[in-house]
Structures are given as structure tokens and as C-alpha cells.
Short mmCIF file of C-alpha atoms and ligand atoms in Angstrom, two decimals:
data_model
loop_
_atom_site.label_atom_id
_atom_site.label_comp_id
_atom_site.label_asym_id
_atom_site.label_seq_id
_atom_site.Cartn_x
_atom_site.Cartn_y
_atom_site.Cartn_z
CA MET A 87 88.80 94.13 80.03
CA ARG A 88 92.53 93.70 79.31
CA ILE A 89 94.42 94.98 82.34
CA ALA A 90 98.19 95.38 82.73
CA VAL A 91 99.52 94.98 86.24
CA LEU A 92 103.04 96.36 86.41
CA GLY A 93 104.73 94.81 89.44
CA THR A 94 105.48 91.33 90.72
CA GLY A 95 105.34 91.98 94.48
CA ASN A 96 102.49 91.20 96.86
CA VAL A 97 100.45 94.12 95.57
CA GLY A 98 100.70 93.16 91.91
CA LYS A 99 99.88 89.53 92.69
CA THR A 100 96.95 90.39 94.97
CA ILE A 101 95.39 92.93 92.58
CA GLY A 102 96.11 90.72 89.57
CA SER A 103 94.43 87.69 91.14
CA ARG A 104 91.38 89.70 92.15
CA LEU A 105 91.03 91.16 88.64
CA VAL A 106 91.21 87.68 87.11
CA GLU A 107 88.62 86.48 89.64
CA LEU A 108 86.37 89.33 88.46
CA GLY A 109 86.62 88.09 84.87
CA HIS A 110 89.32 90.38 83.49
CA GLU A 111 92.34 89.31 81.47
CA VAL A 112 95.56 90.32 83.24
CA THR A 113 99.16 90.51 82.08
CA MET A 114 101.70 91.00 84.85
CA GLY A 115 104.68 93.06 83.75
CA SER A 116 108.23 93.05 85.08
CA ARG A 117 111.78 93.81 83.95
CA SER A 118 112.07 90.31 82.54
CA ALA A 119 109.89 88.43 80.07
CA ASP A 120 110.60 85.30 82.10
CA HIS A 121 110.20 86.44 85.72
CA GLU A 122 110.01 83.50 88.13
CA GLY A 123 107.55 85.15 90.51
CA ALA A 124 105.33 86.37 87.70
CA ASN A 125 105.33 82.91 86.09
CA GLU A 126 104.35 81.30 89.40
CA TRP A 127 101.57 83.87 89.86
CA ALA A 128 100.21 83.29 86.34
CA ALA A 129 100.26 79.50 86.81
CA SER A 130 98.19 79.86 89.98
CA ALA A 131 95.84 82.59 88.74
CA GLY A 132 94.37 80.70 85.79
CA ASP A 133 93.86 80.96 82.06
CA ASN A 134 93.21 84.69 82.01
CA ALA A 135 96.59 85.47 83.59
CA GLY A 136 99.72 86.09 81.55
CA VAL A 137 103.18 87.58 81.92
CA GLY A 138 105.53 89.78 79.94
CA THR A 139 107.88 92.69 80.20
CA PHE A 140 106.65 96.05 81.47
CA ALA A 141 106.37 97.09 77.79
CA ASP A 142 104.55 93.88 76.76
CA ALA A 143 101.99 94.35 79.51
CA ALA A 144 101.49 98.09 79.01
CA SER A 145 101.11 97.85 75.24
CA TRP A 146 98.50 95.07 75.60
CA GLY A 147 96.52 96.52 78.49
CA GLU A 148 93.58 98.88 78.11
CA ILE A 149 94.22 100.11 81.64
CA VAL A 150 97.50 99.95 83.57
CA PHE A 151 98.01 99.38 87.31
CA ASN A 152 101.30 100.70 88.65
CA CYS A 153 102.25 98.31 91.46
CA THR A 154 105.99 98.89 91.28
CA SER A 155 108.38 99.99 94.01
CA GLY A 156 107.83 103.72 94.43
CA ALA A 157 111.57 104.35 94.41
CA HIS A 158 111.70 102.78 90.94
CA THR A 159 108.30 103.62 89.47
CA LEU A 160 109.66 106.15 86.99
CA ASP A 161 112.27 103.61 85.83
CA ALA A 162 109.60 100.94 85.47
CA LEU A 163 107.24 103.20 83.54
CA GLY A 164 110.17 104.28 81.36
CA LEU A 165 110.63 100.61 80.47
CA ALA A 166 106.89 100.32 79.82
CA GLY A 167 107.28 103.13 77.28
CA ALA A 168 105.39 106.36 76.69
CA ASP A 169 103.79 105.06 73.49
CA ASN A 170 102.26 102.20 75.48
CA LEU A 171 100.94 104.51 78.21
CA ASN A 172 99.60 107.43 76.20
CA GLY A 173 95.85 107.85 76.49
CA LYS A 174 95.51 105.10 79.10
CA VAL A 175 94.37 105.22 82.68
CA ILE A 176 97.31 104.55 85.02
CA VAL A 177 96.03 103.39 88.40
CA ASP A 178 98.89 104.41 90.68
CA VAL A 179 99.06 102.37 93.87
CA ALA A 180 102.76 103.00 94.59
CA ASN A 181 104.22 104.89 97.54
CA PRO A 182 107.50 106.80 97.27
CA LEU A 183 109.20 105.05 100.17
CA ASP A 184 112.99 105.15 100.34
CA PHE A 185 114.29 102.27 102.49
CA SER A 186 117.96 102.95 101.68
CA GLU A 187 118.60 104.06 105.28
CA GLY A 188 116.46 101.27 106.77
CA PHE A 189 113.30 101.69 108.86
CA PRO A 190 111.51 104.02 108.99
CA PRO A 191 111.82 104.85 105.31
CA SER A 192 111.82 108.45 104.14
CA LEU A 193 109.56 109.79 101.41
CA SER A 194 111.53 110.44 98.23
CA VAL A 195 109.03 113.17 97.26
CA LYS A 196 106.64 115.11 99.51
CA ASP A 197 105.10 118.40 100.60
CA THR A 198 105.04 120.29 97.30
CA ASP A 199 105.03 117.30 94.96
CA SER A 200 104.12 113.61 94.89
CA LEU A 201 104.98 110.46 92.99
CA ALA A 202 101.58 110.57 91.31
CA GLU A 203 102.28 114.08 90.02
CA GLN A 204 105.73 113.02 88.83
CA VAL A 205 104.11 110.20 86.86
CA GLN A 206 101.44 112.53 85.45
CA ARG A 207 104.11 115.07 84.40
CA ALA A 208 106.27 112.35 82.84
CA TYR A 209 103.28 111.01 80.87
CA PRO A 210 101.02 114.02 80.21
CA ASP A 211 98.91 112.05 77.73
CA ALA A 212 98.17 109.32 80.28
CA ARG A 213 95.43 109.74 82.85
CA VAL A 214 96.85 109.04 86.29
CA VAL A 215 94.55 108.12 89.16
CA LYS A 216 96.09 107.63 92.59
CA THR A 217 94.17 105.24 94.80
CA LEU A 218 94.42 102.31 97.24
CA ASN A 219 97.90 103.34 98.46
CA THR A 220 96.75 104.01 102.04
CA MET A 221 96.09 100.39 103.05
CA ASN A 222 97.46 96.88 102.89
CA CYS A 223 96.87 95.05 99.62
CA GLY A 224 94.54 92.43 101.12
CA ILE A 225 92.14 95.21 102.09
CA MET A 226 92.49 96.98 98.72
CA VAL A 227 90.75 94.14 96.91
CA ASP A 228 88.44 93.01 99.72
CA PRO A 229 87.29 95.83 102.00
CA SER A 230 84.95 93.39 103.78
CA LYS A 231 88.07 91.95 105.44
CA LEU A 232 87.68 94.70 108.05
CA ASP A 233 84.76 94.80 110.48
CA GLY A 234 82.51 97.77 109.95
CA GLY A 235 81.78 99.43 106.63
CA ASP A 236 83.01 102.89 107.48
CA HIS A 237 86.63 102.72 106.35
CA VAL A 238 87.53 104.54 103.16
CA VAL A 239 89.57 104.62 99.98
CA PHE A 240 90.73 107.85 98.36
CA VAL A 241 90.85 108.77 94.67
CA SER A 242 93.00 111.57 93.20
CA GLY A 243 93.28 112.58 89.55
CA ASN A 244 92.85 115.32 86.97
CA ASP A 245 90.56 113.39 84.62
CA ASP A 246 86.99 112.83 85.80
CA ALA A 247 86.29 110.07 83.26
CA ALA A 248 89.41 108.20 84.39
CA LYS A 249 88.33 108.55 88.02
CA ALA A 250 84.90 107.18 87.07
CA ASP A 251 86.54 104.15 85.40
CA VAL A 252 88.68 103.52 88.47
CA THR A 253 85.73 104.02 90.81
CA ALA A 254 83.86 101.33 88.87
CA LEU A 255 86.77 98.94 89.44
CA LEU A 256 86.83 99.86 93.14
CA ARG A 257 83.10 99.08 93.33
CA ASP A 258 83.84 95.69 91.75
CA PHE A 259 86.48 95.09 94.43
CA GLY A 260 83.71 95.60 96.99
CA TRP A 261 83.98 99.27 97.96
CA THR A 262 80.62 101.00 98.38
CA ALA A 263 79.98 104.47 96.95
CA ASP A 264 80.05 105.93 100.48
CA GLN A 265 83.50 104.48 101.12
CA ILE A 266 85.09 106.06 98.03
CA ILE A 267 86.28 109.64 98.60
CA ASP A 268 87.28 111.76 95.59
CA LEU A 269 89.87 114.17 96.99
CA GLY A 270 90.21 116.20 93.80
CA ASP A 271 93.05 116.66 91.33
CA ILE A 272 96.28 114.69 91.21
CA SER A 273 98.05 117.06 93.64
CA THR A 274 95.80 115.67 96.39
CA ALA A 275 97.89 112.50 96.20
CA ARG A 276 100.49 114.38 98.28
CA GLY A 277 98.26 113.83 101.30
CA THR A 278 97.67 110.13 100.76
CA GLU A 279 101.35 109.46 100.04
CA MET A 280 102.39 111.46 103.12
CA PHE A 281 100.08 109.29 105.25
CA LEU A 282 102.55 106.44 104.85
CA PRO A 283 104.96 107.41 107.65
CA LEU A 284 101.98 107.30 110.05
CA TRP A 285 100.62 104.10 108.47
CA LEU A 286 103.97 102.40 109.04
CA ARG A 287 104.11 103.51 112.70
CA ILE A 288 100.54 102.29 113.31
CA MET A 289 101.46 98.97 111.72
CA ARG A 290 104.52 98.63 114.00
CA SER A 291 102.47 99.63 117.05
CA ARG A 292 99.62 97.19 116.34
CA GLY A 293 101.83 94.44 115.03
CA ASN A 294 99.67 93.89 111.96
CA ALA A 295 98.48 95.58 108.76
CA ASP A 296 94.77 94.84 109.17
CA PHE A 297 93.53 98.40 109.60
CA ASN A 298 92.43 101.36 107.52
CA ILE A 299 91.30 104.99 107.75
CA ALA A 300 87.71 105.82 108.78
CA ILE A 301 86.46 109.42 108.67
CA VAL A 302 84.32 110.51 111.64
CA GLY A 303 82.53 113.82 112.05
N1 LIG B 499 102.46 95.99 100.36
C1 LIG B 499 101.30 96.63 100.42
O1 LIG B 499 100.29 96.10 100.92
C2 LIG B 499 101.20 98.02 99.86
C3 LIG B 499 100.15 98.84 100.22
C4 LIG B 499 100.02 100.10 99.64
C5 LIG B 499 100.93 100.51 98.66
N2 LIG B 499 101.97 99.71 98.35
C6 LIG B 499 102.89 100.14 97.30
O2 LIG B 499 102.70 99.27 96.19
C7 LIG B 499 103.91 99.14 95.45
C8 LIG B 499 104.24 97.66 95.26
O3 LIG B 499 104.57 97.10 96.50
P1 LIG B 499 105.05 95.57 96.59
O4 LIG B 499 105.46 95.34 97.97
O5 LIG B 499 104.05 94.68 95.96
O6 LIG B 499 106.30 95.49 95.59
P2 LIG B 499 107.73 96.20 95.64
O7 LIG B 499 108.71 95.20 96.15
O8 LIG B 499 107.67 97.52 96.31
O9 LIG B 499 108.00 96.45 94.07
C9 LIG B 499 108.19 95.36 93.23
C10 LIG B 499 108.22 95.80 91.79
O10 LIG B 499 109.12 96.91 91.60
C11 LIG B 499 109.92 96.62 90.45
N3 LIG B 499 111.26 97.23 90.55
C12 LIG B 499 112.12 97.16 91.61
N4 LIG B 499 113.27 97.78 91.30
C13 LIG B 499 113.13 98.26 90.04
C14 LIG B 499 113.99 98.99 89.16
N5 LIG B 499 115.23 99.35 89.51
N6 LIG B 499 113.51 99.32 87.94
C15 LIG B 499 112.26 98.95 87.56
N7 LIG B 499 111.41 98.25 88.35
C16 LIG B 499 111.85 97.91 89.56
C17 LIG B 499 110.08 95.12 90.47
O11 LIG B 499 110.43 94.70 89.17
P3 LIG B 499 110.68 93.14 88.84
O12 LIG B 499 109.31 92.55 88.77
O13 LIG B 499 111.36 93.17 87.52
O14 LIG B 499 111.50 92.56 89.94
C18 LIG B 499 108.71 94.67 90.92
O15 LIG B 499 107.84 94.49 89.82
C19 LIG B 499 104.97 99.91 96.23
O16 LIG B 499 105.13 101.18 95.66
C20 LIG B 499 104.38 100.02 97.63
O17 LIG B 499 104.84 101.16 98.34
C21 LIG B 499 102.14 98.50 98.94
#
């Protein structure tokens, strides 16, 4: 499959590399057609890895991962272009963290709205699926990194077929059916995005990011 990964940070590189490893073609998008970090990633990821602008990647991809800074996701998707997003599944991994006042960051949207809903409203013809945003990127693409098989990943979205497509990709990453929890429509992303303040405090307390949510009961 041709997959656009919008974002040149650790998340974009980690997801992009895993998708290439799984046999997909990946184009990493950024604000520049000649992004140093994206070029370095593509050189290390192999023949099926390419780079381009957000618009280049989104127009080429059959499915689009949003791995951009949550504070700038709407700007990044605006650069990708509505015509290049319409009809496509957008896998939204971003969190709306505002670090402008330092740590801990605030959420730029919460309670009665979420970044995922903002993206869905901005691109009503795209099919947004929020997932993977509640854990560190190393765990996203390799859940076996953590001992025990009981930790989970959430899926939120309005379109059942899109959620099925994303669930298939999650299974390829290594998530079992029991570990994948469909929370419901895209408004359920409010809960997973609002987990981040707690995630960040757990990370500070433990001194590492090697943990995830397990549901007991
Ligand atoms: N780190 C994790 O393990 C983790 C876990 C869960 C969720 N997340 C979420 O995943 C997302 C990616 O995280 P990350 O740490 O890999 O990267 P990041 O530093 O949060 O974001 C990097 C990307 O944001 C783009 N960007 C920054 N400012 C922009 C602007 N003004 N306009 C348009 N695009 C802009 C950058 O574009 P350029 O490429 O052009 O520089 C780059 O592609 C974030 O939303 C984060 O909250 C991260």
C-alpha cells in the first residue's frame, strides 16, 4: 500500500520505518521538499521510503498518518490540501499539547472537543481514525516491547470501514484483536487525548516512557 506519513519527528520516523519493514511504500511529508531529517530517514529506511512536501505525500498516499505536532496539525493538514485528503483515511496519532508555557503542557482543546474532531470537521470528506496516541512511539509499532499482553490501544472514528482498515494495520504492527478497543465515534478521542496530562506525569514519575494502559475488571 502507498502510505503518507506526515511528520518528521520520532513518531513519523518510527511509524514510517515499521510500515516499510511491513512491505509498504512510504512517503514522509514535511513543510519542505528537501527536509534534512526526512532525507536522513529515507536513506536509512530503504528503497520503499521517499520524501516530499505534506502535499506531495498526501496526494500520493492511499492512507495518511498524521504524525505532526498537535499544536500545528491543522496548519500541516492545510498544507497537505483538502483535495489530497478527501476520501482518505487519516490515522491521527497527534496530541494537542501546548508547550508554550513549558512543562507540563496544557491541552489546546479538551472537554467538549478534541483535535481529532477538529480534523474531522475541517475535512468532512476524509475519514479520521484516532489511535496510538496514548503511548510512546516504540510501543505503537511493537507492542511486544512490553511484558504481558494485556495492554491496549484505542480506536475512535465515525467510519466503521476506516476503523477496520486501521485495525488491520494495528494487527500488522503486532496488536492482537483483544488488545484493540473500539471506543466508538470520533468524539471518544476526547478521552484518549485528555489522558496525556496523566501520561506525562507517569512518565516523569517513572523516569521512562516504557509503559501503557491495561484494563482490569
Ligand atoms: N513522541 C511520542 O512517542 C508520541 C506518542 C504519542 C503521540 N505523539 C504525538 O505525535 C505527534 C508527533 O510527535 P513527534 O514528537 O514525532 O513530532 P513533533 O515534534 O511533535 O512534530 C513534528 C512535525 O510537526 C510539524 N510542524 C511543526 N510546526 C509546524 C507548523 N508550524 N506548521 C506545520 N507543521 C509543523 C513538523 O514539520 P517539519 O517536518 O516541516 O519540521 C514535523 O513534521 C505529536 O502530535 C505528538 O503529541 C507522540
